[in-house]
Each structure stands twice: as C-alpha cells, then as structure tokens.
Amino acid sequence: MKTQRIALFLLAIFILSGVAVYFKSCQKPSETTEITNTIDLVPAPTFNQDSAYAFIDQQVKFGPRVPNLASHKACGDWLVAKLKQFGAEVETQDFVAYTYDGKKLNARNIIGSINAKASKRILLTAHWDSRSVADKDKKDPNLPIDGANDGGSGVGVLLEIARAIQSAQNKPNVGVDIILFDAEDTGEPESFTGEHKATSWCLGSQYWATHKHKENYTAYYGILLDMVGAKGATFPHEGTSMQYAPMIVRNIWDIGNQLGYSNYFKDEDGGGLTDDHTAVNEIGKIQMIDIVELRVNDANTFGAYHHTHGDNMSVIDKTTLKAVGQTVLQVLYQE
C-alpha cells in the first residue's frame, strides 16, 4: 500500500507538472524575448565605437573609393598602413577585373594577418570600395557615393577589432586574417536594361577565392561584415549563410543576444544574397557567414540610403557599430 501511495503521489505530481507546462506554453511570449543558448563568456577586450566611427569618417574623407581613382589608391595605402600599425602582417593582392560593361579596373585586395603562426584561423572580411554611381538616387545618379555604411562601416569595425586585439593583454587563441576585398560594388545599375548577373558583383572576393594569398589557405570559418553601421539596422539570418554554415550563424547570434544586442541580431529569416561570402563558400570552400543589414518586410531592404548620396556619415550610428564589433570580438575570444 505504501508503494502504491508513492506511485499515486508521483503520478499526481507528473500530471500537475504537465498541466503547468501546458498553460505556460500557451502564454503569449513577450515581444522582447529572444531564445538563445547560454554560453559561458570569456573575458574579451572592449570594442571602442568612437574609434570605429573615426575610421569610417577617415575613409569617407578620402573621397570615392572607386578603382582607378586617386582617392581609391590613397585610401588603400592608408588601410595598409593602419593594419601594419595594429600589428598585422600585411600583403596586397593587385588584380585586374572588368565590370559588366567591359570597363577595366585596377583593383587591390588588402590582407592583414594577426598571430600568423597560429594554425587555427578565423577569417574576417569586408569590402573597402564604394559604389561608382548613385543609381537609386534621383539627384546626380551617375556620380559616386560616399559609401559610409556600404563599405566603410565593415572596414571601420575590422580596423577597430585589430586595434583592440593589439592593445589587449590577453590575446585570442586563434589567428585572425582580415581581408578587405576590392571591387565589390561593381554590378549593374538599377537602370541597366540588359541581363543582370550575380558575377558582376564581388569581383575582389571572386579573384581571391581562385587566387588565395597563401597556397592551400583555409580557415576554421569566416565572417563577412557588410553595411553594419546604420541607425536602426537589423541583422537577420542571411540565406546563403544558413545554407553553408547554419551552426556558425546560430553561435554568433547567440553570443550577440547574450551580450545584450538582441535588437540587432534577429533570429529570423532575412533571405539570401550574393555577397563576398558567396565566392568564399562556393569557390574558396571556406564556411563564411554574412552579418548584413536586411530590413525584413520593408520595401527598402538595405535601408533608404542604399546606393544613394544619403549613404554618408549621417547614417552611421555608434551603438550599431558597438553591437557588431563587440559581438565579433567576443566570438574570436570564445575560440
């Protein structure tokens, strides 16, 4: 009889627990709730958002970073010098590419390696060129844009990451390779009536993926930063990233959410893109994900400023830079 009472008691607890779980599961979750896996975060350096902002501003001050222009060369030389200043071993990859309409571009990928002897490596990338036309703008659509966010923001964040690692007493356990791809924003303008080809874009990453800077180079995984500085930016799961590296996406988003940046790193589908990570995944055979601003259910998917003269320093928000930069720094130190 005693055994039976215990069994009945346990059965009652089980039933009541199930009822409680049922009612809890039927409650509407709060809109701010983000479901993440709890991660034991290790100490990581502080990402300086003011520094990243200044790096973006300096790029814009050079003028258009369009291949073949003197302003493009001057900015590229400055980027090489900054990476060296921050302790990276730097090499450049000069190449010739051709636009959709046959224009010859003298372009340059810039590669900086931190802790070059480490066998386990994380690849961080952004594009440093800017759009040669403001094809979404009604005013002066044939003139180049500043590209403060589209191009400048990713580079600014990566420069600050390099600076933060150099300044920190504790270093990450992995090597870090920073590649600034050139000739990304080279595709057909909105007004072009011919065939629009995905391969017209991202010429620098296509070149690197077939001519890696080191023979048999590989990385544990890669992170691309594209348009990561605008006020109100959101970063959902980009489709190509989820196709090739879903676990990496989820890990980075979990870390971002745990750091308190769930307003930026959204656990939702953002659709797939052709971006610099496409060639790295498909040709270079390195898993790379894309942290890219995508405004889901908005007619302006990339923001109203995209490919207009409105893409200037006025759209750059330091808190967005902080969210992205601190998350990526933490990801590196978790390895």
Coordinates of C-alpha atoms in Angstrom, one line a residue:
M1 CA 0.0 0.0 0.0
K2 CA 2.9 2.4 0.8
T3 CA 4.4 1.8 -2.6
Q4 CA 1.1 2.4 -4.3
R5 CA 0.6 5.7 -2.4
I6 CA 4.1 6.8 -3.5
A7 CA 3.3 5.8 -7.1
L8 CA -0.1 7.7 -7.0
F9 CA 1.7 10.7 -5.4
L10 CA 4.3 10.8 -8.2
L11 CA 1.6 10.3 -10.8
A12 CA -0.3 13.3 -9.4
I13 CA 2.9 15.5 -9.5
F14 CA 3.5 14.4 -13.1
I15 CA 0.0 15.3 -14.1
L16 CA 0.1 18.7 -12.4
S17 CA 3.5 19.4 -13.9
G18 CA 2.2 18.7 -17.3
V19 CA -0.7 21.0 -16.8
A20 CA 1.6 23.7 -15.6
V21 CA 3.8 23.3 -18.6
Y22 CA 0.8 23.3 -20.9
F23 CA -0.6 26.6 -19.5
K24 CA 2.9 28.2 -19.6
S25 CA 3.4 27.1 -23.2
C26 CA 0.1 28.7 -24.1
Q27 CA 1.0 32.1 -22.7
K28 CA 2.0 34.7 -25.4
P29 CA 5.7 35.4 -25.1
S30 CA 6.9 39.0 -24.6
E31 CA 7.9 40.7 -27.8
T32 CA 11.4 41.3 -26.4
T33 CA 12.0 37.6 -25.6
E34 CA 15.0 36.0 -27.5
I35 CA 15.6 32.3 -27.3
T36 CA 19.3 31.7 -27.0
N37 CA 21.7 29.1 -25.8
T38 CA 23.5 30.2 -22.6
I39 CA 27.2 30.5 -23.3
D40 CA 30.0 31.0 -20.7
L41 CA 31.5 34.2 -22.0
V42 CA 35.3 34.6 -21.5
P43 CA 36.9 38.0 -21.0
A44 CA 37.3 39.9 -24.2
P45 CA 38.6 43.4 -25.0
T46 CA 36.2 46.4 -25.1
F47 CA 35.3 47.5 -28.6
N48 CA 35.7 51.3 -28.9
Q49 CA 32.8 52.6 -31.0
D50 CA 34.3 56.1 -31.2
S51 CA 37.4 54.6 -32.8
A52 CA 35.4 52.6 -35.3
Y53 CA 33.4 55.7 -36.2
A54 CA 36.6 57.7 -36.8
F55 CA 38.0 55.0 -39.1
I56 CA 34.8 55.2 -41.2
D57 CA 35.0 59.0 -41.3
Q58 CA 38.6 58.9 -42.5
Q59 CA 37.7 56.6 -45.4
V60 CA 34.9 58.9 -46.5
K61 CA 37.2 61.9 -46.3
F62 CA 39.5 60.4 -48.9
G63 CA 36.7 60.7 -51.5
P64 CA 35.2 57.9 -53.6
R65 CA 36.9 54.6 -53.1
V66 CA 36.3 53.6 -56.8
P67 CA 39.1 51.7 -58.5
N68 CA 41.2 53.7 -60.9
L69 CA 40.7 56.9 -58.9
A70 CA 43.5 58.7 -56.9
S71 CA 41.2 58.8 -53.9
H72 CA 40.9 55.0 -54.1
K73 CA 44.7 54.5 -54.1
A74 CA 45.2 57.0 -51.2
C75 CA 42.6 55.2 -49.0
G76 CA 44.1 51.8 -49.9
D77 CA 47.6 53.0 -48.8
W78 CA 46.1 54.3 -45.6
L79 CA 44.4 51.0 -44.9
V80 CA 47.6 49.1 -45.4
A81 CA 49.4 51.4 -43.0
K82 CA 46.7 51.1 -40.3
L83 CA 46.8 47.3 -40.4
K84 CA 50.6 47.4 -40.0
Q85 CA 50.2 49.9 -37.2
F86 CA 47.9 47.5 -35.4
G87 CA 50.4 44.6 -35.6
A88 CA 49.2 42.7 -38.6
E89 CA 51.5 41.2 -41.2
V90 CA 50.1 42.8 -44.4
E91 CA 50.2 41.9 -48.0
T92 CA 48.3 43.2 -51.0
Q93 CA 46.8 41.4 -54.0
D94 CA 46.8 43.5 -57.1
F95 CA 44.5 42.3 -59.8
V96 CA 42.7 43.5 -63.0
A97 CA 38.9 43.0 -63.2
Y98 CA 36.3 44.0 -65.7
T99 CA 32.9 45.5 -65.0
Y100 CA 29.6 44.3 -66.5
D101 CA 30.1 46.9 -69.4
G102 CA 33.7 46.0 -70.0
K103 CA 35.5 48.7 -68.1
K104 CA 38.9 47.7 -66.8
L105 CA 39.5 48.1 -63.1
N106 CA 42.9 48.2 -61.4
A107 CA 42.0 46.7 -58.0
R108 CA 43.6 45.6 -54.8
N109 CA 42.7 43.2 -52.1
I110 CA 44.3 44.0 -48.7
I111 CA 45.2 41.2 -46.3
G112 CA 46.3 41.5 -42.7
S113 CA 47.3 38.5 -40.6
I114 CA 47.3 38.6 -36.8
N115 CA 49.1 35.8 -35.0
A116 CA 50.3 34.5 -38.3
K117 CA 51.9 31.3 -36.9
A118 CA 48.6 30.0 -35.4
S119 CA 47.2 27.0 -37.3
K120 CA 43.6 27.6 -36.4
R121 CA 42.4 30.8 -38.2
I122 CA 39.3 32.9 -38.3
L123 CA 38.7 34.9 -41.5
L124 CA 37.2 38.4 -41.1
T125 CA 36.3 40.3 -44.3
A126 CA 34.6 43.5 -45.6
H127 CA 34.7 45.4 -48.9
W128 CA 36.6 48.6 -49.0
D129 CA 35.5 50.0 -52.3
S130 CA 32.5 52.3 -52.7
R131 CA 29.7 52.4 -55.4
S132 CA 30.7 54.3 -58.5
V133 CA 27.1 55.5 -59.1
A134 CA 24.2 56.6 -57.0
D135 CA 21.8 54.5 -59.1
K136 CA 18.9 54.6 -56.6
D137 CA 19.1 58.4 -56.2
K138 CA 17.1 60.9 -58.3
K139 CA 19.8 63.5 -57.9
D140 CA 23.1 63.0 -59.6
P141 CA 22.6 59.3 -60.1
N142 CA 25.8 59.0 -62.2
L143 CA 28.1 60.3 -59.5
P144 CA 29.8 58.1 -56.9
I145 CA 28.5 57.8 -53.4
D146 CA 30.4 58.2 -50.1
G147 CA 29.7 54.6 -49.1
A148 CA 29.9 55.4 -45.4
N149 CA 27.8 52.4 -44.4
D150 CA 28.1 50.3 -47.6
G151 CA 31.8 49.5 -47.5
G152 CA 33.1 52.0 -44.9
S153 CA 31.3 50.5 -41.8
G154 CA 32.6 47.0 -42.2
V155 CA 36.2 48.2 -42.7
G156 CA 35.9 50.5 -39.7
V157 CA 34.8 47.7 -37.4
L158 CA 37.6 45.4 -38.6
L159 CA 40.2 48.1 -38.1
E160 CA 39.0 48.6 -34.5
I161 CA 39.0 44.9 -33.9
A162 CA 42.6 44.8 -35.0
R163 CA 43.5 47.7 -32.7
A164 CA 41.6 46.2 -29.8
I165 CA 43.5 42.9 -30.1
Q166 CA 46.8 44.6 -30.3
S167 CA 46.1 46.7 -27.2
A168 CA 44.7 43.8 -25.1
Q169 CA 46.9 42.0 -22.6
N170 CA 45.0 38.7 -23.3
K171 CA 45.1 37.6 -26.9
P172 CA 42.7 35.3 -28.7
N173 CA 43.7 31.6 -29.0
V174 CA 43.3 31.7 -32.8
G175 CA 45.0 33.5 -35.7
V176 CA 42.9 36.2 -37.3
D177 CA 43.1 37.1 -41.0
I178 CA 41.5 40.3 -42.1
I179 CA 40.8 40.6 -45.9
L180 CA 39.5 43.9 -47.3
F181 CA 38.0 43.0 -50.7
D182 CA 38.1 45.5 -53.5
A183 CA 35.6 45.9 -56.4
E184 CA 32.6 44.5 -54.6
D185 CA 30.1 47.2 -55.6
T186 CA 30.6 46.9 -59.3
G187 CA 27.3 45.4 -60.5
E188 CA 24.7 46.7 -63.0
P189 CA 22.9 49.9 -62.0
E190 CA 19.1 49.9 -61.5
S191 CA 18.6 51.5 -64.9
F192 CA 20.5 48.8 -66.8
T193 CA 18.2 47.1 -69.3
G194 CA 20.4 44.1 -70.1
E195 CA 21.0 40.9 -68.2
H196 CA 21.8 41.4 -64.5
K197 CA 24.4 38.8 -63.5
A198 CA 25.4 37.9 -59.9
T199 CA 29.0 37.6 -61.1
S200 CA 29.1 41.3 -62.0
W201 CA 29.4 42.0 -58.2
C202 CA 32.0 41.0 -55.7
L203 CA 35.0 40.8 -58.1
G204 CA 37.6 41.0 -55.4
S205 CA 36.3 38.1 -53.4
Q206 CA 35.9 36.1 -56.7
Y207 CA 39.5 36.8 -57.5
W208 CA 40.8 35.9 -54.0
A209 CA 38.8 32.7 -53.9
T210 CA 40.6 31.5 -57.0
H211 CA 44.0 33.0 -56.2
K212 CA 44.3 32.7 -52.4
H213 CA 47.1 34.8 -50.9
K214 CA 48.7 31.6 -49.5
E215 CA 48.8 28.2 -51.2
N216 CA 46.2 25.8 -49.7
Y217 CA 45.0 28.6 -47.3
T218 CA 42.0 27.7 -45.3
A219 CA 40.2 29.0 -42.2
Y220 CA 38.1 27.4 -39.5
Y221 CA 35.3 29.7 -40.6
G222 CA 34.8 33.3 -41.8
I223 CA 32.7 36.3 -41.0
L224 CA 31.8 39.0 -43.6
L225 CA 30.6 42.4 -42.4
D226 CA 28.6 44.4 -44.9
M227 CA 26.5 47.5 -44.0
V228 CA 26.9 47.2 -40.3
G229 CA 26.8 50.8 -39.1
A230 CA 23.4 52.4 -39.8
K231 CA 21.0 53.5 -37.1
G232 CA 18.2 51.0 -36.6
A233 CA 20.0 48.3 -38.5
T234 CA 18.8 44.7 -38.0
F235 CA 20.8 41.6 -38.9
P236 CA 18.5 38.5 -39.5
H237 CA 19.8 35.1 -40.7
E238 CA 21.0 35.7 -44.2
G239 CA 20.1 32.8 -46.5
T240 CA 23.4 31.9 -48.1
S241 CA 25.0 31.9 -44.7
M242 CA 22.3 29.5 -43.4
Q243 CA 22.8 27.3 -46.5
Y244 CA 26.6 26.8 -45.9
A245 CA 27.1 27.5 -42.2
P246 CA 23.9 27.4 -40.1
M247 CA 25.7 26.4 -36.9
I248 CA 28.1 29.3 -37.2
V249 CA 25.3 31.7 -37.7
R250 CA 23.4 30.5 -34.6
N251 CA 26.5 30.6 -32.5
I252 CA 27.3 34.2 -33.4
W253 CA 23.7 35.3 -33.0
D254 CA 23.5 33.5 -29.6
I255 CA 26.6 35.4 -28.4
G256 CA 25.3 38.7 -29.7
N257 CA 22.0 38.2 -27.9
Q258 CA 23.7 37.1 -24.7
L259 CA 25.8 40.3 -24.8
G260 CA 22.5 42.3 -24.9
Y261 CA 22.2 43.0 -28.7
S262 CA 19.0 41.1 -29.5
N263 CA 17.6 44.3 -31.0
Y264 CA 20.2 43.9 -33.7
F265 CA 20.8 40.2 -34.1
K266 CA 17.4 38.9 -35.1
D267 CA 16.5 35.2 -35.0
E268 CA 14.5 35.4 -38.3
D269 CA 15.0 34.6 -42.0
G270 CA 16.3 37.5 -44.0
G271 CA 16.5 35.9 -47.4
G272 CA 19.6 35.0 -49.4
L273 CA 22.2 37.3 -51.0
T274 CA 25.0 37.3 -53.4
D275 CA 27.8 39.0 -51.4
D276 CA 31.5 38.5 -50.8
H277 CA 30.8 35.4 -48.8
T278 CA 29.3 33.6 -51.8
A279 CA 32.6 33.1 -53.6
V280 CA 34.4 32.2 -50.4
N281 CA 31.9 29.5 -49.7
E282 CA 31.4 28.2 -53.3
I283 CA 34.9 28.6 -54.7
G284 CA 37.1 29.0 -51.7
K285 CA 35.4 26.2 -49.8
I286 CA 35.6 28.1 -46.5
Q287 CA 32.4 28.4 -44.5
M288 CA 31.7 32.1 -44.2
I289 CA 28.6 33.9 -42.9
D290 CA 27.4 37.4 -43.6
I291 CA 26.4 39.9 -41.0
V292 CA 24.5 42.3 -43.2
E293 CA 21.7 44.8 -42.7
L294 CA 18.5 43.4 -44.0
R295 CA 15.1 45.1 -43.2
V296 CA 12.6 42.3 -43.4
N297 CA 9.2 43.3 -44.8
D298 CA 10.5 46.7 -45.8
A299 CA 10.5 48.0 -49.4
N300 CA 14.0 49.3 -48.8
T301 CA 15.6 46.0 -47.9
F302 CA 19.0 47.6 -47.3
G303 CA 17.7 50.9 -46.0
A304 CA 16.6 54.0 -47.8
Y305 CA 20.1 55.4 -48.1
H306 CA 21.4 52.3 -50.1
H307 CA 23.2 53.3 -53.3
T308 CA 22.2 56.9 -52.9
H309 CA 24.1 60.0 -51.8
G310 CA 22.4 59.6 -48.5
D311 CA 24.9 56.9 -47.6
N312 CA 27.1 59.3 -45.8
M313 CA 28.3 59.8 -42.2
S314 CA 24.8 61.0 -41.1
V315 CA 23.5 57.4 -41.2
I316 CA 26.3 55.9 -39.1
D317 CA 25.3 55.1 -35.5
K318 CA 27.9 54.3 -32.9
T319 CA 25.6 51.9 -31.0
T320 CA 25.2 49.7 -34.1
L321 CA 29.0 49.7 -34.6
K322 CA 29.4 48.6 -30.9
A323 CA 26.8 45.8 -31.2
V324 CA 28.5 44.3 -34.2
G325 CA 32.1 44.9 -33.2
Q326 CA 31.8 43.7 -29.6
T327 CA 30.0 40.6 -30.8
V328 CA 32.7 39.7 -33.3
L329 CA 35.4 40.3 -30.8
Q330 CA 33.7 38.0 -28.3
V331 CA 33.3 35.4 -31.0
L332 CA 37.1 35.4 -31.6
Y333 CA 37.9 35.1 -27.9
Q334 CA 35.4 32.3 -27.4
E335 CA 37.5 30.1 -29.7

